[in-house]
Amino acid sequence: MAARNSSLERKQEAVIAALLTQRNMEEAARTAGVAVRTLIRWMKIPEFQKAYRDARRAAFQQSIARLQQGTSAAATTLIKLLLDQGTPASVKARVADSIFNHAAKAIEIEDIEARVSALEAATGDGRR
């Protein structure tokens, strides 16, 4: 669950946690022990919306971190497929294309980061 938000009630925090784990609003409300109408009303409150958005962002960032942990194994798999004599040509072509696309994207990201750093240095805005 997201860090404790002092502006929210405990029930509201429980609803946010349930919204992150349940399939729909009805199940989230039932899990948190509130009425669906209450949940719908809370969804209109700016502070609740922000807390929910922050919790979703945190959950998403955790998922991305988990995916990033698998990138080394994924890269190894792609290279093995590319080099394996038994890999069909069509698969090798897709793998090669994938490797080129990911490599190009990485270079683009590095270029953007360098440009942003240069702009920050030029404007004296070193926040990151």
Short mmCIF file of C-alpha atoms in Angstrom, two decimals:
data_model
loop_
_atom_site.label_atom_id
_atom_site.label_comp_id
_atom_site.label_asym_id
_atom_site.label_seq_id
_atom_site.Cartn_x
_atom_site.Cartn_y
_atom_site.Cartn_z
CA MET A 1 0.00 0.00 0.00
CA ALA A 2 1.07 3.60 -0.47
CA ALA A 3 2.69 5.54 2.33
CA ARG A 4 0.30 6.86 4.96
CA ASN A 5 -1.42 10.00 3.71
CA SER A 6 -2.42 12.04 6.78
CA SER A 7 -5.24 13.81 4.91
CA LEU A 8 -7.06 10.51 4.27
CA GLU A 9 -9.07 8.40 6.65
CA ARG A 10 -7.92 4.83 7.26
CA LYS A 11 -10.97 3.52 5.39
CA GLN A 12 -10.04 5.64 2.38
CA GLU A 13 -6.51 4.23 2.46
CA ALA A 14 -7.98 0.73 2.66
CA VAL A 15 -10.14 1.49 -0.37
CA ILE A 16 -7.10 2.68 -2.33
CA ALA A 17 -5.24 -0.52 -1.47
CA ALA A 18 -8.28 -2.53 -2.54
CA LEU A 19 -8.59 -0.59 -5.80
CA LEU A 20 -5.02 -1.65 -6.60
CA THR A 21 -5.71 -5.33 -6.01
CA GLN A 22 -9.32 -5.96 -6.94
CA ARG A 23 -10.87 -6.32 -10.41
CA ASN A 24 -13.42 -3.53 -10.11
CA MET A 25 -14.85 -0.87 -7.83
CA GLU A 26 -17.54 -3.16 -6.44
CA GLU A 27 -14.98 -5.72 -5.28
CA ALA A 28 -12.72 -2.99 -3.93
CA ALA A 29 -15.55 -1.48 -1.91
CA ARG A 30 -16.58 -4.89 -0.55
CA THR A 31 -12.97 -5.74 0.37
CA ALA A 32 -12.50 -2.42 2.17
CA GLY A 33 -15.88 -2.66 3.89
CA VAL A 34 -17.51 0.43 2.39
CA ALA A 35 -20.51 0.98 0.18
CA VAL A 36 -19.95 1.38 -3.54
CA ARG A 37 -21.73 4.74 -3.41
CA THR A 38 -19.24 5.88 -0.77
CA LEU A 39 -16.34 4.81 -2.97
CA ILE A 40 -17.83 6.65 -5.95
CA ARG A 41 -18.26 9.78 -3.81
CA TRP A 42 -14.66 9.54 -2.58
CA MET A 43 -13.43 9.17 -6.18
CA LYS A 44 -14.65 12.74 -6.76
CA ILE A 45 -12.54 14.23 -3.93
CA PRO A 46 -9.31 15.79 -5.28
CA GLU A 47 -7.20 14.62 -2.30
CA PHE A 48 -8.48 11.07 -2.72
CA GLN A 49 -7.86 11.21 -6.48
CA LYS A 50 -4.27 12.35 -5.87
CA ALA A 51 -3.62 9.66 -3.27
CA TYR A 52 -5.05 7.00 -5.60
CA ARG A 53 -2.99 8.31 -8.52
CA ASP A 54 0.16 8.30 -6.36
CA ALA A 55 -0.54 4.74 -5.20
CA ARG A 56 -1.08 3.56 -8.79
CA ARG A 57 2.15 5.24 -9.85
CA ALA A 58 4.07 3.57 -7.01
CA ALA A 59 2.62 0.17 -7.88
CA PHE A 60 3.50 0.69 -11.54
CA GLN A 61 7.06 1.70 -10.67
CA GLN A 62 7.45 -1.49 -8.64
CA SER A 63 6.25 -3.52 -11.61
CA ILE A 64 8.71 -1.79 -13.93
CA ALA A 65 11.54 -2.47 -11.48
CA ARG A 66 10.64 -6.17 -11.51
CA LEU A 67 10.67 -6.20 -15.31
CA GLN A 68 14.03 -4.45 -15.36
CA GLN A 69 15.46 -7.21 -13.20
CA GLY A 70 14.72 -9.63 -16.04
CA THR A 71 16.37 -7.62 -18.81
CA SER A 72 19.72 -9.38 -18.55
CA ALA A 73 18.09 -12.79 -18.96
CA ALA A 74 15.95 -11.45 -21.80
CA ALA A 75 19.00 -10.09 -23.62
CA THR A 76 20.80 -13.41 -23.17
CA THR A 77 17.78 -15.26 -24.57
CA LEU A 78 17.62 -13.01 -27.63
CA ILE A 79 21.32 -13.43 -28.36
CA LYS A 80 21.14 -17.21 -27.90
CA LEU A 81 18.22 -17.39 -30.32
CA LEU A 82 20.10 -15.25 -32.84
CA LEU A 83 23.25 -17.39 -32.66
CA ASP A 84 21.61 -20.82 -32.41
CA GLN A 85 21.96 -22.76 -35.67
CA GLY A 86 18.63 -24.46 -35.00
CA THR A 87 16.63 -21.24 -34.76
CA PRO A 88 14.36 -20.79 -37.80
CA ALA A 89 15.31 -17.89 -40.08
CA SER A 90 11.99 -16.13 -39.47
CA VAL A 91 12.62 -16.14 -35.71
CA LYS A 92 16.19 -14.92 -36.22
CA ALA A 93 14.89 -12.06 -38.35
CA ARG A 94 12.41 -11.01 -35.65
CA VAL A 95 15.08 -11.30 -32.96
CA ALA A 96 17.56 -9.24 -35.00
CA ASP A 97 14.93 -6.58 -35.63
CA SER A 98 14.07 -6.51 -31.94
CA ILE A 99 17.72 -6.12 -30.94
CA PHE A 100 18.23 -3.27 -33.42
CA ASN A 101 15.06 -1.51 -32.27
CA HIS A 102 15.97 -1.75 -28.59
CA ALA A 103 19.54 -0.64 -29.22
CA ALA A 104 18.34 2.37 -31.26
CA LYS A 105 15.83 3.29 -28.54
CA ALA A 106 18.58 3.14 -25.91
CA ILE A 107 20.75 5.51 -27.96
CA GLU A 108 17.80 7.89 -28.38
CA ILE A 109 17.20 7.89 -24.62
CA GLU A 110 20.89 8.53 -23.91
CA ASP A 111 20.83 11.45 -26.38
CA ILE A 112 17.74 12.93 -24.75
CA GLU A 113 19.28 12.59 -21.28
CA ALA A 114 22.44 14.34 -22.50
CA ARG A 115 20.40 17.17 -24.00
CA VAL A 116 18.34 17.59 -20.83
CA SER A 117 21.51 17.66 -18.73
CA ALA A 118 23.03 20.28 -21.03
CA LEU A 119 19.87 22.39 -20.83
CA GLU A 120 19.79 22.10 -17.05
CA ALA A 121 23.44 23.13 -16.86
CA ALA A 122 22.82 26.07 -19.19
CA THR A 123 19.86 27.31 -17.15
CA GLY A 124 21.43 26.56 -13.77
CA ASP A 125 18.64 24.12 -12.93
CA GLY A 126 20.50 21.09 -11.60
CA ARG A 127 17.44 19.49 -9.96
CA ARG A 128 16.89 15.84 -10.79
#
